[in-house]
PDB file of C-alpha atoms and ligand atoms in Angstrom:
ATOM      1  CA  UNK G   1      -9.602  20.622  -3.080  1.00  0.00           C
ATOM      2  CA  UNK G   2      -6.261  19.982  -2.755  1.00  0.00           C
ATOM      3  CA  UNK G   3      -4.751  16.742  -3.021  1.00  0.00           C
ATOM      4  CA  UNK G   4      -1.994  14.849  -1.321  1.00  0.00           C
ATOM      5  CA  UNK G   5      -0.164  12.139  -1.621  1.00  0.00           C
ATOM      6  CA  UNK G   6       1.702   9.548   1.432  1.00  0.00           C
ATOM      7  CA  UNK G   7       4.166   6.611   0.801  1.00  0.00           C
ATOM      8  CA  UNK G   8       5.369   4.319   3.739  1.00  0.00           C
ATOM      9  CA  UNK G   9       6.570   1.028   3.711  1.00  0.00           C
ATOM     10  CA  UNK G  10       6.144  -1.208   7.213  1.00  0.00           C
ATOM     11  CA  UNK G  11       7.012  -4.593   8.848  1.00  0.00           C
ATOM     12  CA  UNK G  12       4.391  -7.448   8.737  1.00  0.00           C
ATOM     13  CA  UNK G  13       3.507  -8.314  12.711  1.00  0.00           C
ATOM     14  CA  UNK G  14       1.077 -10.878  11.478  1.00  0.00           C
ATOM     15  CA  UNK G  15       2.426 -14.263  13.452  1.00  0.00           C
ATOM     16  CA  UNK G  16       0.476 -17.711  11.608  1.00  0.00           C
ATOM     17  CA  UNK G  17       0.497 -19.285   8.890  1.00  0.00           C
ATOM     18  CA  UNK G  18      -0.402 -18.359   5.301  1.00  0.00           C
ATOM     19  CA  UNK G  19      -4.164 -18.919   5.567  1.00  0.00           C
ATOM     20  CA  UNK G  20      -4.119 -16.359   8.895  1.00  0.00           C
ATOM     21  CA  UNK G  21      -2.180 -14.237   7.222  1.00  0.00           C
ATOM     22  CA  UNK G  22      -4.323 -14.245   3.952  1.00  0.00           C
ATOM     23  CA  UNK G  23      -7.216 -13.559   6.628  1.00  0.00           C
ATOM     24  CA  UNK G  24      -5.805 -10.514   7.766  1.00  0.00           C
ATOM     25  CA  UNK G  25      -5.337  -8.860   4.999  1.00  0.00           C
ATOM     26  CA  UNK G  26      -8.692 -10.059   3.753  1.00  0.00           C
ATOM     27  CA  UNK G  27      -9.874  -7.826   6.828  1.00  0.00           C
ATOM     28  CA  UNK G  28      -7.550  -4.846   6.142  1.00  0.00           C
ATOM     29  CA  UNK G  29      -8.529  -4.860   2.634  1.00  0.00           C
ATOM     30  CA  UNK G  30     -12.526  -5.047   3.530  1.00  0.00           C
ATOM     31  CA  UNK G  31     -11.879  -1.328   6.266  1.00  0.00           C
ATOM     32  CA  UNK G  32      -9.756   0.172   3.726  1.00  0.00           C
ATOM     33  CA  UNK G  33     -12.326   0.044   0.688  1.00  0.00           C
ATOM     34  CA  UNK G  34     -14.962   1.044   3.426  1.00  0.00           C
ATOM     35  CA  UNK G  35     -13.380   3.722   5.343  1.00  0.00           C
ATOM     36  CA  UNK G  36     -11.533   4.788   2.298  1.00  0.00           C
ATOM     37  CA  UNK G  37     -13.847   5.339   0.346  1.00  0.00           C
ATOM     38  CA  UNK G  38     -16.336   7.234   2.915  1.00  0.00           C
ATOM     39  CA  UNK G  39     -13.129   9.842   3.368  1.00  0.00           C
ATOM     40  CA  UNK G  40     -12.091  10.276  -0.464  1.00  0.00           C
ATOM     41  CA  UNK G  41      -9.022   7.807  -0.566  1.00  0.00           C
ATOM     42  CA  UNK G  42      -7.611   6.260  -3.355  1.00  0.00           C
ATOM     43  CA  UNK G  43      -4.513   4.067  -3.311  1.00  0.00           C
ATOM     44  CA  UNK G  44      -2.785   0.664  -2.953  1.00  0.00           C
ATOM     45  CA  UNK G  45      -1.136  -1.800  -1.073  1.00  0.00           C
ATOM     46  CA  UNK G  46       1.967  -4.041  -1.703  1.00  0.00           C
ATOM     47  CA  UNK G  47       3.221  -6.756   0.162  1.00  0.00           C
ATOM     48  CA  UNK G  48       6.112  -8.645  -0.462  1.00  0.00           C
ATOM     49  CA  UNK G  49       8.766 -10.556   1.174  1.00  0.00           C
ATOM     50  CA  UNK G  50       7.867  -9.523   4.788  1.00  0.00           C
ATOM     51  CA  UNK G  51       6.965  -5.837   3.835  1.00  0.00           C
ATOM     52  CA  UNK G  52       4.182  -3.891   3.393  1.00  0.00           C
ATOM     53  CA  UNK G  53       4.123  -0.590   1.578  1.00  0.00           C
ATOM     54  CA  UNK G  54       1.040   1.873   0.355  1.00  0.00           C
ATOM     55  CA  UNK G  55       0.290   4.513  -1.010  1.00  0.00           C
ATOM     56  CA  UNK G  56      -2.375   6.534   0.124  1.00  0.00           C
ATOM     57  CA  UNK G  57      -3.899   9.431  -2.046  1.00  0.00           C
ATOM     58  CA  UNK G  58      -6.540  12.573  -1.254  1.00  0.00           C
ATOM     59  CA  UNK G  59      -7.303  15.301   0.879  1.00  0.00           C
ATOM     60  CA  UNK G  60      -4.572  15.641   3.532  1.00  0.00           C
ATOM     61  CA  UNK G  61      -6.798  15.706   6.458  1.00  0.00           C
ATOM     62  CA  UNK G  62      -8.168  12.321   4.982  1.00  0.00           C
ATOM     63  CA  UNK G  63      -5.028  11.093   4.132  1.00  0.00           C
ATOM     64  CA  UNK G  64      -3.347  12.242   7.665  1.00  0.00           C
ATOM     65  CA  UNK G  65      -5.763  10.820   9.540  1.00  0.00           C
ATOM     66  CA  UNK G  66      -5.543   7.883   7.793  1.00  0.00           C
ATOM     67  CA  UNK G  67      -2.162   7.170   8.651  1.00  0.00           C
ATOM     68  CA  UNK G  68      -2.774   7.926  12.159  1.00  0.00           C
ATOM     69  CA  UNK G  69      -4.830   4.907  12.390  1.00  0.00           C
ATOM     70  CA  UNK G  70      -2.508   2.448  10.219  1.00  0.00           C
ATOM     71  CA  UNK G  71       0.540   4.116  12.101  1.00  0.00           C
ATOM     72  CA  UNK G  72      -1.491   2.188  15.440  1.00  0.00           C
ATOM     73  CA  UNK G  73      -2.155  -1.119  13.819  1.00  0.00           C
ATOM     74  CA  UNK G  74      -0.316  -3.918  15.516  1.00  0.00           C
ATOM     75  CA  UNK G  75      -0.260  -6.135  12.657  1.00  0.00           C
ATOM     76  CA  UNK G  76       2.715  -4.403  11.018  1.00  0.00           C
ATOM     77  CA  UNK G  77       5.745  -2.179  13.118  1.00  0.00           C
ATOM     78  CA  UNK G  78       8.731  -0.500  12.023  1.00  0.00           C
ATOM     79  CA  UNK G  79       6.415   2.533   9.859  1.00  0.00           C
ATOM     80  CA  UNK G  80       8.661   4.219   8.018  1.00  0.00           C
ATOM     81  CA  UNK G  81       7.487   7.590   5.718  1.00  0.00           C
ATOM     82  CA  UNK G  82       8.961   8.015   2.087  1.00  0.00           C
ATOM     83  CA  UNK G  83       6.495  10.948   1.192  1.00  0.00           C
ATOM     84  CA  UNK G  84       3.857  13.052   1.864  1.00  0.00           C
ATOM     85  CA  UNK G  85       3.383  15.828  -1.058  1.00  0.00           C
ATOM     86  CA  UNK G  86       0.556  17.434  -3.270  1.00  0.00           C
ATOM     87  CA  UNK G  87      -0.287  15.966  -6.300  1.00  0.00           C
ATOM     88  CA  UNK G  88      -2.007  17.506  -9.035  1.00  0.00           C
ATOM     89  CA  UNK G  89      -4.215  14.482  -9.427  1.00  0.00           C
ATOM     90  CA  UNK G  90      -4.758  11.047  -8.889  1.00  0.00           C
ATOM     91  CA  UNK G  91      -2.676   8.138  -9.579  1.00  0.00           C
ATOM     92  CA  UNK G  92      -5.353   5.910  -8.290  1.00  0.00           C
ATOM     93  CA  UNK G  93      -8.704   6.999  -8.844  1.00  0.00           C
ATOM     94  CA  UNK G  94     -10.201   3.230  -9.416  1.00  0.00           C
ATOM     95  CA  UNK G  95      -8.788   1.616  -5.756  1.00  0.00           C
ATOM     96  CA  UNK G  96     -10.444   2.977  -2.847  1.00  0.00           C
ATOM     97  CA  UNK G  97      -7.846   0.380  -1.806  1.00  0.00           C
ATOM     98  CA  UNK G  98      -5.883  -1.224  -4.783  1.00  0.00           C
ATOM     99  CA  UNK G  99      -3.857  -4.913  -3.548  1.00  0.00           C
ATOM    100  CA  UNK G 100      -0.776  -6.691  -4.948  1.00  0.00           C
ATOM    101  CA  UNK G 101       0.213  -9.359  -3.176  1.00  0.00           C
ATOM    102  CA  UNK G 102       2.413 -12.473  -3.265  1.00  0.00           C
ATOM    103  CA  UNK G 103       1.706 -15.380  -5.955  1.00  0.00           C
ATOM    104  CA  UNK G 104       2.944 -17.463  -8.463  1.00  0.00           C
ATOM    105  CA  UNK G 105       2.532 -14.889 -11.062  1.00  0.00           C
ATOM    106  CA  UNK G 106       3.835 -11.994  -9.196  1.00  0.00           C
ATOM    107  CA  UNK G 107       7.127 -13.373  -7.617  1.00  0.00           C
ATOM    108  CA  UNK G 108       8.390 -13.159 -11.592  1.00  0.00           C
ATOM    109  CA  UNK G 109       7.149  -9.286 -11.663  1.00  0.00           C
ATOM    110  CA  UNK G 110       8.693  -8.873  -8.202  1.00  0.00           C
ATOM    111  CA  UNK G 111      12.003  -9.882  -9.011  1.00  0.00           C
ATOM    112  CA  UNK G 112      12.696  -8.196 -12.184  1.00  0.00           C
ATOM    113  CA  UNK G 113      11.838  -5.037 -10.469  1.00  0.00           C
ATOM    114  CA  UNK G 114      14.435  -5.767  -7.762  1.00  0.00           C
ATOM    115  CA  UNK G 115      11.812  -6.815  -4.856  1.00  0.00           C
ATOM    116  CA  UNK G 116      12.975  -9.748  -3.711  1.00  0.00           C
ATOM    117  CA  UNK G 117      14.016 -11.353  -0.160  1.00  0.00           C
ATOM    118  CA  UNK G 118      15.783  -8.505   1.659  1.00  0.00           C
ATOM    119  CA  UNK G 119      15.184  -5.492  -0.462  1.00  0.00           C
ATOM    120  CA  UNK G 120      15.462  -2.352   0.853  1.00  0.00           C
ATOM    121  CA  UNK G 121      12.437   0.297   0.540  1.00  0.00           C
ATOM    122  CA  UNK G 122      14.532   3.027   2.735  1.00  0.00           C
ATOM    123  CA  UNK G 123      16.557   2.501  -0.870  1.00  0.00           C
ATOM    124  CA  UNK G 124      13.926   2.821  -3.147  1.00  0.00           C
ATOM    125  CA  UNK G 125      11.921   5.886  -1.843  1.00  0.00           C
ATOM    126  CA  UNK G 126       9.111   7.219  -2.337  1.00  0.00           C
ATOM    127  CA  UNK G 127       8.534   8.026  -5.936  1.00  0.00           C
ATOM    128  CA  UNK G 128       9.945   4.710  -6.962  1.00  0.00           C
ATOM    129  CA  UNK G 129       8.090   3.044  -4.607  1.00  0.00           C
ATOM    130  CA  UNK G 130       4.898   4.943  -6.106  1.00  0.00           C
ATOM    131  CA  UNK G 131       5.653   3.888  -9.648  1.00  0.00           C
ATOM    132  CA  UNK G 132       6.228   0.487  -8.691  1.00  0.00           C
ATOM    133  CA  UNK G 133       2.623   0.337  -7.049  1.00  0.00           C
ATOM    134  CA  UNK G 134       1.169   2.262  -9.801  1.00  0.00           C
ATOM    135  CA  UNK G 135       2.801   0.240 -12.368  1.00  0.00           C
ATOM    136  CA  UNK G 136       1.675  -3.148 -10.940  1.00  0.00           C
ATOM    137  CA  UNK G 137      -2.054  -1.868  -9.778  1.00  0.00           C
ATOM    138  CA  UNK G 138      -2.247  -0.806 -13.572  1.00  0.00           C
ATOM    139  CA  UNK G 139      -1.279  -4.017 -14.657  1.00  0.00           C
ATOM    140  CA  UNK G 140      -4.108  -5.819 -12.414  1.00  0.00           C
ATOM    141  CA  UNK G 141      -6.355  -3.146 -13.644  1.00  0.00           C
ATOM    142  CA  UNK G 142      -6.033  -4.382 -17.515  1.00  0.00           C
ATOM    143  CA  UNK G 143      -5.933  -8.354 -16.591  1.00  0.00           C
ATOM    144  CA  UNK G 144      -9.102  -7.720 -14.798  1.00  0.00           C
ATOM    145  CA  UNK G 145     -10.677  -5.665 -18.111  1.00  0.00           C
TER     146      UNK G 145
HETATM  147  C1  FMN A 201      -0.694  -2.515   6.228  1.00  0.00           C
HETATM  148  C2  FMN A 201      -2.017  -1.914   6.634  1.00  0.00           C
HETATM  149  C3  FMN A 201      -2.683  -1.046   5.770  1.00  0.00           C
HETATM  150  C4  FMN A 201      -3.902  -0.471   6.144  1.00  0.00           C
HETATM  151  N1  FMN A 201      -4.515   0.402   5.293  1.00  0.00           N
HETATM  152  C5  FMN A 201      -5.670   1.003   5.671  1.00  0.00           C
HETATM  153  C6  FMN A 201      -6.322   1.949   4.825  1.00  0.00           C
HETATM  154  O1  FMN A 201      -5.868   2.258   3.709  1.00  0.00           O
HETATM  155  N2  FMN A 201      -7.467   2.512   5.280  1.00  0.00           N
HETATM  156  C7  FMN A 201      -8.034   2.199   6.472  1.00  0.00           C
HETATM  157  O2  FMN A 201      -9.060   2.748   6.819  1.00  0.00           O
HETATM  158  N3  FMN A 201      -7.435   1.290   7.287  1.00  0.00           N
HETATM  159  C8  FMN A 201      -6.286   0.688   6.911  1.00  0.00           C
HETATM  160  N4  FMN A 201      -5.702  -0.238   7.740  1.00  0.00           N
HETATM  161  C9  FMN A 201      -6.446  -0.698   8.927  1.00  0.00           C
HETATM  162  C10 FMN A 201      -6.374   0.276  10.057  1.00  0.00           C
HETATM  163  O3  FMN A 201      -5.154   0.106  10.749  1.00  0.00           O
HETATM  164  C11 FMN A 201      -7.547   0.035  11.036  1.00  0.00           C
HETATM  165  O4  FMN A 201      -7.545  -1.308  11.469  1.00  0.00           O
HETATM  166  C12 FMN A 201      -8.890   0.323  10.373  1.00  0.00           C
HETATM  167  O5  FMN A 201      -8.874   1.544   9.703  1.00  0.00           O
HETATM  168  C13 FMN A 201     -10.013   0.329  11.430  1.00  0.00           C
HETATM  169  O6  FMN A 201     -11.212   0.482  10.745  1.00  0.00           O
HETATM  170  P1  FMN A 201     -12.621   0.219  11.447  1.00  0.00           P
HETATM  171  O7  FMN A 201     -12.616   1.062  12.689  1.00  0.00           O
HETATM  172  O8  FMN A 201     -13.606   0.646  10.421  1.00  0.00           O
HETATM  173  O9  FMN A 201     -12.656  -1.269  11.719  1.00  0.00           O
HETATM  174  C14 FMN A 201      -4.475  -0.806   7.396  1.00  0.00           C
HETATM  175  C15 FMN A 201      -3.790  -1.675   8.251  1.00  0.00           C
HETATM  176  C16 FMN A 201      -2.581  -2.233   7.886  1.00  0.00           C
HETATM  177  C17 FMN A 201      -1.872  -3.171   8.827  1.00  0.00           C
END
């Protein structure tokens, strides 16, 4: 089976407050880990400073399909592609649907790595934006050991 691998980074289109928004990603989070996992996808989600970027890994049928749904989503606009290539294997093969979100503790990480207010992710691309994700969801991985 061959696997692929699709970056994108997006708008957020979720209009509250923080507990609404916290909500909605609560929800996004809960269909990702059960679709996800049902179709063979691994991967994770960032969201910082207004924007949202994943990566989503597997078979590209899975993974195309996938993306057609997200791509519909009104919560988030503006969904902008960095990748879509084969891998030889997984960079995620513990997150059906891996998160790393805003907090405390992560606005430190965030800005030494450059994502802060206004960043670009056009900039970054897509393998950068796939070690960043990797990097962090690793990082999560061991704190949680
Ligand atoms: C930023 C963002 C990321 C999402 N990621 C996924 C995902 O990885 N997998 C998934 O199935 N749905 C994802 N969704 C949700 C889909 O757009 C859609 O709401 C969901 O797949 C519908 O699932 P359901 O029919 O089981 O409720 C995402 C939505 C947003 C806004």
């Amino acid at each position: 089976m061959s696997l692929y691998q699709l970056v994108y980074y997006s708008r957020n289109a979720i209009a509250g407050d923080a507990s609404v928004f916290e909500a909605e990603v609560d929800a996004i989070l809960a269909a990702s880990r059960r679709n996800n996992e049902a179709a063979g996808i691994t991967g994770a989600l960032l969201f910082n400073a207004g924007v949202f970027a994943q990566v989503l890994e597997g078979p590209l049928a899975a993974v195309e399909a996938t993306f057609e749904r997200i791509q519909q989503d009104e919560r988030h606009g503006d969904v902008s592609l960095l990748a879509l290539e084969p891998i030889a294997q997984r960079s995620f093969s513990n997150w059906a649907m891996g998160f790393v979100g805003h907090s405390a503790e992560n606005a430190q990480r965030f800005a030494a790595i450059g994502l802060t207010r206004g960043f670009d992710p056009a900039r970054l691309g897509g393998h950068k934006m796939h070690a960043i994700l990797r990097d962090l969801t690793l990082e999560e991985e061991a704190a949680a050991a």
